[in-house]
Coordinates of C-alpha atoms in Angstrom, one line a residue:
Chain A
M182 CA 21.1 38.7 17.3
R183 CA 17.5 39.7 17.7
S184 CA 16.8 39.9 14.0
L185 CA 18.4 36.4 13.6
L186 CA 16.0 35.0 16.1
L187 CA 13.1 36.8 14.5
L188 CA 14.1 35.4 11.1
T189 CA 14.2 31.9 12.5
A190 CA 10.8 32.4 14.1
V191 CA 9.4 33.7 10.8
A192 CA 10.9 30.8 8.9
L193 CA 9.3 28.3 11.2
L194 CA 5.9 30.1 11.0
I195 CA 5.8 30.1 7.3
G196 CA 6.7 26.4 7.2
A197 CA 10.2 26.6 5.8
A198 CA 12.3 23.6 6.5
P199 CA 13.6 24.1 10.0
E200 CA 17.3 23.3 10.4
K201 CA 16.9 21.3 13.6
K202 CA 15.8 17.7 13.8
L203 CA 12.2 16.9 14.8
L204 CA 10.7 14.2 17.0
T205 CA 10.1 11.0 15.0
P206 CA 6.6 9.5 15.0
T207 CA 8.2 6.7 17.3
D208 CA 9.3 9.4 19.7
I209 CA 5.8 10.7 20.0
V210 CA 4.2 7.3 20.5
T211 CA 6.7 6.5 23.3
A212 CA 6.3 9.8 25.1
A213 CA 2.5 9.9 24.9
P214 CA 0.8 10.0 28.3
G215 CA -1.9 7.5 29.5
A216 CA -4.6 10.1 28.7
A217 CA -3.7 9.9 25.0
W218 CA -4.8 6.2 24.8
K219 CA -8.2 4.6 24.6
T220 CA -8.9 1.0 25.3
I221 CA -10.7 -1.2 22.8
A222 CA -13.7 -3.1 24.2
A223 CA -13.3 -6.9 24.3
D224 CA -16.5 -7.3 22.3
D225 CA -14.9 -5.5 19.4
L226 CA -11.8 -7.7 19.2
L227 CA -12.1 -10.7 16.8
V228 CA -9.3 -13.2 17.3
L229 CA -8.3 -15.6 14.6
D230 CA -6.0 -18.4 15.6
L231 CA -4.3 -20.0 12.6
K232 CA -3.2 -23.7 12.6
S233 CA 0.3 -22.5 11.9
G234 CA 0.3 -20.9 15.4
G235 CA 0.0 -17.4 14.1
R236 CA -2.7 -15.1 15.5
V237 CA -4.6 -12.3 13.7
V238 CA -6.6 -9.7 15.8
V239 CA -9.3 -7.6 14.2
Q240 CA -10.7 -4.5 15.8
L241 CA -14.4 -4.2 14.9
A242 CA -16.1 -0.9 14.1
P243 CA -19.6 -1.0 15.3
Q244 CA -19.8 2.8 15.0
F245 CA -19.6 2.5 11.2
A246 CA -21.3 -0.8 10.2
P247 CA -23.5 -1.8 13.2
V248 CA -25.6 -4.5 11.5
H249 CA -22.6 -6.2 9.8
V250 CA -20.6 -6.0 13.0
A251 CA -23.4 -7.4 15.0
N252 CA -23.6 -10.3 12.4
I253 CA -19.9 -11.0 12.9
Q254 CA -20.2 -11.0 16.7
A255 CA -23.1 -13.5 16.3
L256 CA -21.2 -15.6 13.8
A257 CA -18.3 -15.9 16.2
R258 CA -20.5 -16.6 19.3
G259 CA -22.5 -19.1 17.3
K260 CA -19.2 -20.9 16.2
Y261 CA -20.3 -20.5 12.6
W262 CA -16.6 -20.4 11.5
D263 CA -15.6 -23.8 12.8
G264 CA -13.7 -25.2 9.8
A265 CA -13.0 -21.8 8.3
T266 CA -9.9 -21.2 6.1
I267 CA -8.1 -18.5 4.2
Y268 CA -9.0 -19.5 0.7
R269 CA -7.9 -16.5 -1.3
V270 CA -4.7 -14.4 -1.3
Q271 CA -4.3 -11.9 -4.1
D272 CA -1.1 -10.1 -4.3
N273 CA -1.2 -6.3 -3.4
Y274 CA -4.9 -6.7 -2.8
V275 CA -6.7 -9.0 -0.3
A276 CA -6.5 -12.1 1.9
Q277 CA -10.1 -13.6 2.4
W278 CA -11.4 -16.0 4.8
G279 CA -14.5 -17.8 5.9
L280 CA -16.4 -20.9 4.7
N281 CA -16.2 -20.0 1.0
E282 CA -19.7 -20.3 -0.4
S283 CA -20.8 -22.8 2.2
D284 CA -24.6 -23.4 2.7
K285 CA -24.2 -23.8 6.4
P286 CA -27.2 -22.1 8.1
W287 CA -26.6 -18.8 9.9
P288 CA -26.7 -18.9 13.8
A289 CA -29.3 -17.0 15.8
G290 CA -29.1 -13.3 15.6
V291 CA -27.7 -13.0 12.0
T292 CA -29.3 -10.5 9.7
A293 CA -29.3 -12.4 6.4
K294 CA -29.6 -9.2 4.2
P295 CA -28.0 -6.3 6.0
P296 CA -28.3 -2.8 4.6
A297 CA -25.6 -1.2 2.6
E298 CA -23.5 0.2 5.4
Y299 CA -21.0 1.5 3.0
T300 CA -21.3 5.0 4.5
R301 CA -22.8 6.5 7.7
A302 CA -24.0 9.9 8.6
L303 CA -21.2 12.4 9.3
K304 CA -23.5 13.9 11.9
G305 CA -22.6 12.7 15.3
L306 CA -18.9 12.1 14.5
S307 CA -16.2 14.2 15.9
V308 CA -13.5 14.3 13.2
K309 CA -9.9 15.3 13.6
P310 CA -9.1 16.5 10.1
L311 CA -6.0 15.2 8.3
G312 CA -5.1 18.6 7.1
Y313 CA -4.0 17.4 3.6
A314 CA -5.8 16.8 0.3
D315 CA -7.4 13.5 -0.3
P316 CA -8.1 12.5 -3.9
Y317 CA -11.0 10.2 -2.9
A318 CA -13.3 12.5 -0.8
P319 CA -13.9 16.2 0.0
G320 CA -12.6 15.5 3.5
A321 CA -10.3 13.1 5.3
G322 CA -9.4 12.7 9.0
F323 CA -9.8 10.5 12.1
V324 CA -12.7 9.4 14.3
N325 CA -11.8 7.5 17.5
G326 CA -8.6 6.2 15.8
W327 CA -10.3 5.3 12.5
P328 CA -9.1 6.8 9.2
V329 CA -12.2 8.3 7.7
A330 CA -13.2 10.0 4.4
Y331 CA -16.2 12.3 4.5
S332 CA -18.3 14.9 2.7
P333 CA -19.6 17.8 4.8
K334 CA -22.0 18.7 1.8
G335 CA -23.1 15.1 1.3
G336 CA -23.4 14.5 5.0
W337 CA -21.6 11.1 4.7
A338 CA -18.5 9.4 6.2
N339 CA -16.8 6.1 5.4
L340 CA -13.9 4.0 6.7
A341 CA -11.1 4.1 4.4
H342 CA -9.5 1.1 2.8
C343 CA -6.0 1.2 4.1
Y344 CA -3.5 -1.5 4.7
G345 CA -5.1 -4.0 7.2
T346 CA -8.7 -2.7 6.6
V347 CA -11.2 -5.5 7.0
G348 CA -14.4 -5.6 4.9
V349 CA -17.3 -7.9 4.0
G350 CA -16.9 -10.0 0.9
R351 CA -20.0 -9.8 -1.4
N352 CA -21.2 -10.8 -4.8
L353 CA -22.3 -8.2 -7.5
S354 CA -24.5 -5.2 -6.4
P355 CA -26.9 -4.9 -4.7
D356 CA -25.7 -7.8 -2.5
T357 CA -23.8 -6.3 0.5
G358 CA -22.5 -9.6 2.0
T359 CA -23.6 -11.0 5.4
G360 CA -20.2 -11.0 7.2
G361 CA -19.4 -14.7 6.8
E362 CA -16.7 -14.0 4.4
L363 CA -14.2 -11.3 5.3
Y364 CA -11.2 -9.8 3.5
A365 CA -8.2 -7.8 4.8
I366 CA -6.2 -5.4 2.6
I367 CA -2.6 -6.7 2.4
G368 CA -1.2 -4.3 -0.2
Q369 CA -1.5 -0.7 -1.1
P370 CA -4.7 1.1 0.0
T371 CA -7.6 0.3 -2.3
R372 CA -9.5 3.5 -1.8
H373 CA -11.6 2.9 -4.9
M374 CA -13.4 0.3 -2.8
D375 CA -14.5 3.1 -0.4
R376 CA -18.3 3.5 -0.4
N377 CA -18.7 0.3 -2.4
L378 CA -18.2 -2.3 0.4
A379 CA -19.0 -2.7 4.0
V380 CA -15.8 -2.0 6.1
V381 CA -16.1 -3.6 9.5
G382 CA -12.8 -3.1 11.1
R383 CA -8.9 -3.4 10.7
V384 CA -6.2 -5.9 11.7
I385 CA -4.4 -4.5 14.7
Q386 CA -2.1 -7.5 15.2
G387 CA -0.6 -10.3 13.0
I388 CA -1.4 -8.7 9.6
G389 CA 2.0 -10.3 8.5
N390 CA 0.4 -13.7 9.1
L391 CA -2.0 -12.9 6.2
S392 CA 0.2 -10.8 3.9
S393 CA 3.1 -13.3 3.9
L394 CA 0.9 -16.2 2.7
P395 CA 1.5 -17.8 -0.7
R396 CA -0.5 -16.1 -3.4
G397 CA -3.4 -18.0 -4.9
T398 CA -2.8 -18.8 -8.6
E399 CA -6.5 -18.9 -9.8
G400 CA -8.4 -15.8 -10.9
L401 CA -8.7 -13.1 -8.1
G402 CA -6.1 -15.0 -6.1
F403 CA -8.1 -18.0 -5.1
Y404 CA -6.1 -21.0 -4.2
K405 CA -6.4 -23.7 -6.9
D406 CA -6.6 -26.7 -4.6
K407 CA -8.3 -27.1 -1.3
A408 CA -5.0 -28.5 0.1
Q409 CA -3.7 -25.0 -0.2
Y410 CA -6.4 -23.5 2.0
V411 CA -4.9 -22.1 5.3
P412 CA -6.7 -23.6 8.3
I413 CA -8.1 -21.3 11.0
V414 CA -8.3 -23.3 14.3
R415 CA -10.9 -21.0 15.8
I416 CA -12.4 -17.4 15.5
R417 CA -13.6 -15.9 18.8
L418 CA -14.4 -12.6 20.4
A419 CA -11.9 -11.6 23.0
S420 CA -14.9 -11.2 25.4
D421 CA -15.6 -14.9 25.0
M422 CA -12.0 -15.9 25.9
P423 CA -11.0 -16.8 29.4
A424 CA -10.1 -13.6 31.3
G425 CA -6.5 -14.5 31.7
E426 CA -6.0 -15.2 28.0
R427 CA -7.8 -12.1 26.6
P428 CA -5.6 -9.8 24.6
S429 CA -6.0 -6.1 25.2
Y430 CA -5.1 -3.1 23.0
Q431 CA -5.2 0.7 23.1
Y432 CA -5.3 3.1 20.2
M433 CA -4.1 6.7 20.2
D434 CA -7.0 9.1 20.9
S435 CA -7.6 11.1 17.6
A436 CA -8.5 14.2 19.8
S437 CA -5.3 14.0 21.9
P438 CA -2.5 16.6 21.6
S439 CA -0.2 13.5 21.0
F440 CA -2.1 12.5 17.9
A441 CA -1.9 16.1 16.5
R442 CA 1.9 15.9 17.0
Y443 CA 2.0 12.5 15.5
I444 CA 0.2 13.5 12.3
R445 CA 2.7 16.5 11.9
A446 CA 5.5 14.1 12.4
R447 CA 4.3 11.6 9.8
A448 CA 4.1 14.6 7.4
N449 CA 7.4 16.1 8.2
R450 CA 10.2 13.6 8.7
L451 CA 13.5 15.4 9.6
D452 CA 16.1 13.3 11.5
D453 CA 19.3 11.6 11.0
F454 CA 17.9 9.6 8.0
Y455 CA 15.2 11.8 6.5
R456 CA 16.5 15.2 5.4
R457 CA 13.7 16.4 3.1
P458 CA 10.3 16.5 4.8
A459 CA 7.4 15.8 2.5
G460 CA 5.2 18.5 4.0
G461 CA 2.2 16.3 3.7
V462 CA 0.9 12.8 4.2
D463 CA -2.0 10.7 2.9
L464 CA -4.8 9.3 5.1
C465 CA -3.6 5.7 5.1
N466 CA 0.1 6.5 5.7
V467 CA -0.6 8.2 9.0
Q468 CA -1.0 4.8 10.5
V469 CA -2.8 5.3 13.8
P470 CA -0.8 3.9 16.7
V471 CA -2.4 0.8 18.3
I472 CA -0.6 -0.9 21.0
E473 CA -1.1 -4.2 22.9
R474 CA -1.4 -3.4 26.7
P475 CA -1.8 -6.6 28.6
N476 CA -2.1 -4.9 31.9
V477 CA -4.7 -2.3 31.1
P478 CA -8.1 -3.2 32.5
L479 CA -10.7 -3.6 29.7
R480 CA -13.5 -1.1 29.5
R481 CA -15.5 0.5 26.7
D482 CA -14.2 4.1 26.4
Chain B
M212 CA -36.4 15.2 -26.1
R213 CA -33.8 17.7 -27.2
S214 CA -33.7 19.3 -23.6
L215 CA -33.4 15.8 -22.1
L216 CA -30.4 15.0 -24.4
L217 CA -28.9 18.3 -23.5
L218 CA -29.3 17.8 -19.9
T219 CA -27.7 14.4 -20.2
A220 CA -24.8 16.0 -22.2
V221 CA -24.4 18.6 -19.6
A222 CA -24.5 16.1 -16.7
L223 CA -21.6 14.2 -18.4
L224 CA -19.7 17.4 -19.0
I225 CA -19.9 18.6 -15.5
G226 CA -18.8 15.2 -14.2
A227 CA -22.0 14.0 -12.6
A228 CA -22.2 10.3 -12.1
P229 CA -23.4 8.9 -15.4
E230 CA -26.0 6.1 -15.2
K231 CA -24.5 3.7 -17.6
K232 CA -21.6 1.4 -16.9
L233 CA -18.2 2.5 -17.9
L234 CA -15.3 0.5 -19.3
T235 CA -13.2 -1.1 -16.6
P236 CA -9.4 -0.6 -16.5
T237 CA -9.0 -4.1 -17.7
D238 CA -11.2 -3.5 -20.7
I239 CA -9.1 -0.5 -21.6
V240 CA -5.8 -2.4 -21.4
T241 CA -7.2 -5.3 -23.5
A242 CA -8.3 -3.0 -26.2
A243 CA -5.2 -0.7 -26.3
P244 CA -3.7 -0.7 -29.8
G245 CA -0.1 -1.6 -30.5
A246 CA 0.8 2.1 -30.7
A247 CA -0.1 2.5 -27.0
W248 CA 2.8 0.3 -25.9
K249 CA 6.5 1.0 -25.5
T250 CA 9.1 -1.7 -25.2
I251 CA 11.5 -1.8 -22.3
A252 CA 15.3 -2.0 -23.4
A253 CA 16.9 -5.3 -22.4
D254 CA 19.7 -3.3 -20.6
D255 CA 17.0 -1.8 -18.3
L256 CA 15.7 -5.2 -17.1
L257 CA 17.4 -6.7 -14.0
V258 CA 16.4 -10.3 -13.6
L259 CA 16.6 -12.0 -10.2
D260 CA 16.3 -15.8 -10.1
L261 CA 15.6 -17.1 -6.6
K262 CA 16.7 -20.6 -5.5
S263 CA 13.0 -21.4 -4.8
G264 CA 12.4 -21.1 -8.6
G265 CA 10.7 -17.7 -8.4
R266 CA 11.8 -14.8 -10.6
V267 CA 11.7 -11.2 -9.9
V268 CA 12.2 -8.7 -12.8
V269 CA 13.1 -5.0 -12.1
Q270 CA 12.7 -2.3 -14.7
L271 CA 15.5 0.2 -14.2
A272 CA 15.1 3.9 -14.5
P273 CA 18.3 5.5 -16.0
Q274 CA 16.4 8.7 -16.8
F275 CA 15.9 9.4 -13.1
A276 CA 19.1 8.0 -11.4
P277 CA 21.7 7.5 -14.1
V278 CA 24.7 7.0 -11.8
H279 CA 23.0 4.6 -9.5
V280 CA 21.5 2.7 -12.4
A281 CA 24.9 2.5 -14.2
N282 CA 26.3 1.1 -11.0
I283 CA 23.6 -1.6 -10.8
Q284 CA 24.3 -2.5 -14.4
A285 CA 28.1 -2.7 -13.6
L286 CA 27.4 -4.8 -10.5
A287 CA 25.2 -7.3 -12.6
R288 CA 27.8 -7.5 -15.3
G289 CA 30.7 -7.9 -12.8
K290 CA 28.8 -10.7 -11.1
Y291 CA 29.1 -8.8 -7.8
W292 CA 25.9 -10.3 -6.6
D293 CA 27.1 -13.9 -6.7
G294 CA 25.9 -15.2 -3.3
A295 CA 23.5 -12.5 -2.7
T296 CA 20.4 -13.1 -0.6
I297 CA 17.2 -11.4 0.6
Y298 CA 18.1 -10.7 4.1
R299 CA 15.4 -8.3 5.2
V300 CA 11.6 -8.4 4.9
Q301 CA 9.7 -5.8 7.0
D302 CA 5.9 -6.1 6.9
N303 CA 4.1 -3.4 5.0
Y304 CA 7.4 -1.9 4.2
V305 CA 10.4 -3.4 2.3
A306 CA 12.1 -6.6 1.1
Q307 CA 15.9 -5.9 0.8
W308 CA 18.5 -7.9 -1.0
G309 CA 22.3 -7.8 -1.8
L310 CA 25.4 -8.9 0.1
N311 CA 24.5 -7.2 3.4
E312 CA 27.4 -5.2 4.5
S313 CA 29.9 -7.2 2.6
D314 CA 33.5 -5.9 2.1
K315 CA 33.6 -7.4 -1.4
P316 CA 35.4 -5.0 -3.8
W317 CA 33.3 -3.2 -6.4
P318 CA 33.7 -4.3 -10.0
A319 CA 35.0 -2.0 -12.7
G320 CA 32.8 0.8 -13.6
V321 CA 31.1 1.3 -10.2
T322 CA 31.0 4.9 -8.8
A323 CA 31.7 4.4 -5.0
K324 CA 30.1 7.6 -3.9
P325 CA 27.3 8.5 -6.3
P326 CA 25.6 11.9 -6.1
A327 CA 22.2 12.2 -4.3
E328 CA 19.9 11.2 -7.2
Y329 CA 16.8 11.8 -5.1
T330 CA 15.3 14.2 -7.6
R331 CA 16.2 15.3 -11.1
A332 CA 15.4 18.3 -13.1
L333 CA 11.8 18.7 -14.2
K334 CA 13.0 20.3 -17.4
G335 CA 13.2 17.9 -20.3
L336 CA 10.5 15.6 -18.9
S337 CA 7.1 15.4 -20.7
V338 CA 4.6 14.9 -17.8
K339 CA 1.0 13.5 -18.3
P340 CA -0.6 15.1 -15.2
L341 CA -2.6 12.8 -12.9
G342 CA -5.3 15.4 -12.5
Y343 CA -5.9 14.9 -8.8
A344 CA -4.4 16.3 -5.7
D345 CA -1.3 14.7 -4.3
P346 CA -0.4 15.4 -0.6
Y347 CA 3.3 14.8 -1.1
A348 CA 4.2 17.3 -3.9
P349 CA 2.7 20.2 -5.8
G350 CA 2.3 18.1 -8.9
A351 CA 1.9 14.4 -9.7
G352 CA 1.7 12.5 -13.0
F353 CA 3.4 10.1 -15.4
V354 CA 6.6 10.2 -17.4
N355 CA 7.3 7.4 -19.8
G356 CA 5.2 5.0 -17.7
W357 CA 6.7 6.1 -14.4
P358 CA 4.7 7.6 -11.5
V359 CA 6.4 11.0 -10.7
A360 CA 5.9 13.8 -8.2
Y361 CA 7.2 17.2 -9.2
S362 CA 7.3 20.9 -8.5
P363 CA 7.1 23.4 -11.4
K364 CA 8.2 26.1 -9.0
G365 CA 11.1 24.1 -7.5
G366 CA 12.0 22.6 -10.9
W367 CA 12.4 19.1 -9.6
A368 CA 10.8 15.7 -10.2
N369 CA 11.1 12.4 -8.4
L370 CA 10.0 8.8 -8.9
A371 CA 7.3 8.0 -6.3
H372 CA 7.6 5.2 -3.8
C373 CA 4.6 3.0 -4.8
Y374 CA 4.1 -0.7 -4.4
G375 CA 7.0 -2.5 -6.0
T376 CA 9.2 0.6 -6.3
V377 CA 12.9 -0.2 -6.1
G378 CA 15.4 2.0 -4.3
V379 CA 19.0 2.0 -3.1
G380 CA 19.6 1.1 0.6
R381 CA 21.8 3.5 2.3
N382 CA 23.0 4.5 5.9
L383 CA 22.4 7.9 7.5
S384 CA 22.7 11.0 5.5
P385 CA 24.6 12.2 3.5
D386 CA 25.4 8.6 2.3
T387 CA 23.4 7.8 -0.8
G388 CA 24.3 4.0 -1.2
T389 CA 26.1 2.6 -4.1
G390 CA 23.4 0.3 -5.5
G391 CA 24.8 -3.0 -4.0
E392 CA 21.9 -3.3 -1.5
L393 CA 18.4 -2.8 -3.0
Y394 CA 14.9 -2.6 -1.6
A395 CA 11.4 -3.1 -3.0
I396 CA 8.3 -1.7 -1.4
I397 CA 6.1 -4.6 -0.5
G398 CA 3.2 -2.7 1.3
Q399 CA 1.5 0.6 1.1
P400 CA 3.3 3.4 -0.7
T401 CA 6.0 5.0 1.5
R402 CA 5.8 8.4 -0.1
H403 CA 7.6 10.0 2.9
M404 CA 10.7 8.3 1.4
D405 CA 10.4 10.4 -1.8
R406 CA 13.3 12.8 -2.3
N407 CA 15.2 11.0 0.6
L408 CA 16.4 8.0 -1.3
A409 CA 17.6 7.1 -4.7
V410 CA 14.8 5.3 -6.6
V411 CA 16.2 3.2 -9.5
G412 CA 13.3 1.2 -10.7
R413 CA 10.3 -0.9 -10.0
V414 CA 9.4 -4.6 -9.9
I415 CA 7.4 -5.5 -13.0
Q416 CA 7.1 -9.2 -12.5
G417 CA 7.2 -11.5 -9.5
I418 CA 6.7 -9.0 -6.7
G419 CA 4.7 -11.6 -5.0
N420 CA 7.9 -13.7 -4.6
L421 CA 9.1 -10.9 -2.4
S422 CA 5.9 -9.7 -0.6
S423 CA 5.0 -13.3 0.4
L424 CA 8.3 -14.1 2.1
P425 CA 8.4 -14.6 5.9
R426 CA 8.8 -11.4 7.9
G427 CA 12.1 -10.9 9.7
T428 CA 11.8 -10.8 13.4
E429 CA 14.7 -8.6 14.2
G430 CA 14.6 -4.7 14.2
L431 CA 13.6 -3.2 10.8
G432 CA 12.7 -6.8 9.6
F433 CA 16.1 -8.2 9.4
Y434 CA 16.2 -12.0 9.5
K435 CA 17.6 -13.2 12.8
D436 CA 19.6 -16.2 11.5
K437 CA 21.6 -16.5 8.3
A438 CA 19.7 -19.8 7.7
Q439 CA 16.6 -17.7 7.1
Y440 CA 18.2 -15.7 4.3
V441 CA 16.5 -16.3 1.0
P442 CA 19.1 -17.3 -1.6
I443 CA 19.3 -15.6 -5.0
V444 CA 20.9 -17.9 -7.6
R445 CA 21.8 -15.1 -10.0
I446 CA 21.1 -11.5 -10.8
R447 CA 21.5 -10.6 -14.6
L448 CA 20.6 -8.0 -17.0
A449 CA 18.2 -9.3 -19.7
S450 CA 20.8 -8.0 -22.3
D451 CA 23.2 -10.5 -20.9
M452 CA 20.9 -13.4 -21.2
P453 CA 20.9 -15.8 -24.2
A454 CA 18.5 -14.2 -26.9
G455 CA 16.1 -17.1 -26.6
E456 CA 15.7 -16.8 -22.8
R457 CA 15.4 -13.0 -22.5
P458 CA 12.1 -11.8 -21.1
S459 CA 10.5 -8.8 -22.8
Y460 CA 8.0 -6.3 -21.5
Q461 CA 6.0 -3.3 -22.6
Y462 CA 4.4 -0.5 -20.6
M463 CA 1.4 1.7 -21.6
D464 CA 2.7 5.0 -23.0
S465 CA 1.9 7.8 -20.7
A466 CA 1.1 10.1 -23.7
S467 CA -1.3 7.6 -25.3
P468 CA -5.1 8.1 -25.5
S469 CA -5.4 4.7 -24.0
F470 CA -3.6 5.8 -20.9
A471 CA -5.7 8.9 -20.5
R472 CA -8.8 6.6 -20.6
Y473 CA -7.1 4.2 -18.2
I474 CA -6.5 7.0 -15.6
R475 CA -10.2 8.0 -15.9
A476 CA -11.3 4.5 -15.4
R477 CA -9.2 4.0 -12.3
A478 CA -10.7 7.1 -10.9
N479 CA -14.3 6.3 -11.8
R480 CA -15.2 2.6 -11.4
L481 CA -18.8 2.0 -12.4
D482 CA -19.8 -1.5 -13.4
D483 CA -21.5 -4.6 -12.0
F484 CA -19.4 -4.5 -8.9
Y485 CA -18.6 -0.8 -8.3
R486 CA -21.6 1.5 -7.9
R487 CA -20.2 4.6 -6.4
P488 CA -17.2 6.0 -8.5
A489 CA -14.6 7.7 -6.3
G490 CA -14.1 10.6 -8.6
G491 CA -10.4 10.6 -8.0
V492 CA -7.4 8.3 -7.7
D493 CA -4.0 8.6 -6.0
L494 CA -0.7 8.5 -8.0
C495 CA 0.2 4.9 -6.9
N496 CA -3.2 3.5 -7.2
V497 CA -3.2 4.2 -11.0
Q498 CA -0.9 1.2 -11.5
V499 CA 0.6 1.8 -14.9
P500 CA 0.0 -1.4 -17.1
V501 CA 3.1 -3.4 -17.9
I502 CA 2.7 -6.6 -19.9
E503 CA 5.1 -9.4 -20.7
R504 CA 5.3 -9.6 -24.5
P505 CA 7.5 -12.5 -25.5
N506 CA 7.1 -11.9 -29.2
V507 CA 7.9 -8.2 -29.4
P508 CA 11.3 -7.4 -30.8
L509 CA 13.5 -5.6 -28.3
R510 CA 14.4 -2.0 -29.0
R511 CA 15.0 1.1 -27.0
D512 CA 12.0 3.4 -27.5

């Protein structure tokens, strides 16, 4: 009996497929204690209300692209996006919105030519490593709930282009875009865009309202006729919404034990449906849990 | 001068970022000679015509799941799918079609309980290695235009779950599904499904007709009401279509010099738009070129 137990223990230690079922990612999210969650500040929530009735909520990432994010906050507060539409939907690539090459003047507080915030310094970031190889960077992991690629030797880090990632549309280099035209990834991760565009956030609610839109038939997925443009009624920061109407969200803390368990579960599915665990997972497929929590008081963690 | 030239050569050899622009993936596809292309057999093309007028074409993979693919061919020839619909669309996951739990009898030639064709023997496959790390398997590369994960030690290979990959819906293990209910990946790659489901092909045309459908609101993305089901007028093999109506496609040969150049270009974008090459690419983001070629005579390569 003892040798059997030891063998089982050894099999588990060396990573052989255990015979018993494991917790699913959903099990782990459901069981995660309150301390495993961090609240997103209302200033960092950009809320798009579509004329169709659908809502898209973007979490902004001031830690990674401070000038571009400050621009976006100023554009929202200055009502720059009145009359904005979604005018480009390219299959397996991006949905893009804004005023589409408008000459409308920038509101106060907008930096017209922001720096290339394609990376930031790795220094100062506390990274939870993914633990598996990433083909796009020497390192990959999570910082405050964000999927991040990085180079200890190069000293840089960047937000990864995953499903739902939001970035700043731009023209050819060295233009970096101002923030007036934004795209969201609606297909497979476009990691080749990492370090070539300014990533400013991610869609945390309603991405299906973008990804299910009709594809544009012109080059790069632009809609052919303006009649096809998808109207956006308004774009606001949650902090500018009436208190009773503000949405509120929490993400799973990258430093929490729950998140470590969650990564392991994403890499090793073994339950009634999955019988052969992959033994690995890629950065974007971890899918950091973000949950709407209407009753959690808003604070900046 | 000589030392400068040498330094340049060495810099190129050791993979340092070259200063000059590189060919784009599109440049390489456009310039690829006829010998770089292989024609897909008409028996391996499953054509779905939607009531909306949209068409979805699936390339079948008999080399990887012969019993399931033979079933699908028998189901198409036996008109099993008359009355089929798309009844499940889960955002960033799958669109699924078929008769949805029907009791309709199988046509002749269908194996009711196929083996678990989740992997096949690596032996006998000629693999073009990707050349970059894959978190889901010891090896990754391409076989006859298919993205494949494999283990030289384990002796197995499997088709990877990328955007557009088509697999066989099933219930809990050990059921493997018959082929009557099929899914296509409409979001980020679901590589954790590798080796847990039977992959039978990929969408090579019209994936946008699936990925842009309204998302189902029931659990797992099932449509709530039958009125929401998306009708499919007919599902046929191209080989059963009148000669003048048959679509025809070619994929870029994995063994061709053009494809080797294409992988390098996907891993190292450097042009007027992209200024920082990633230096790597993941298996699904290579996106094997497949082109409709109406004038190429059909043959099995």
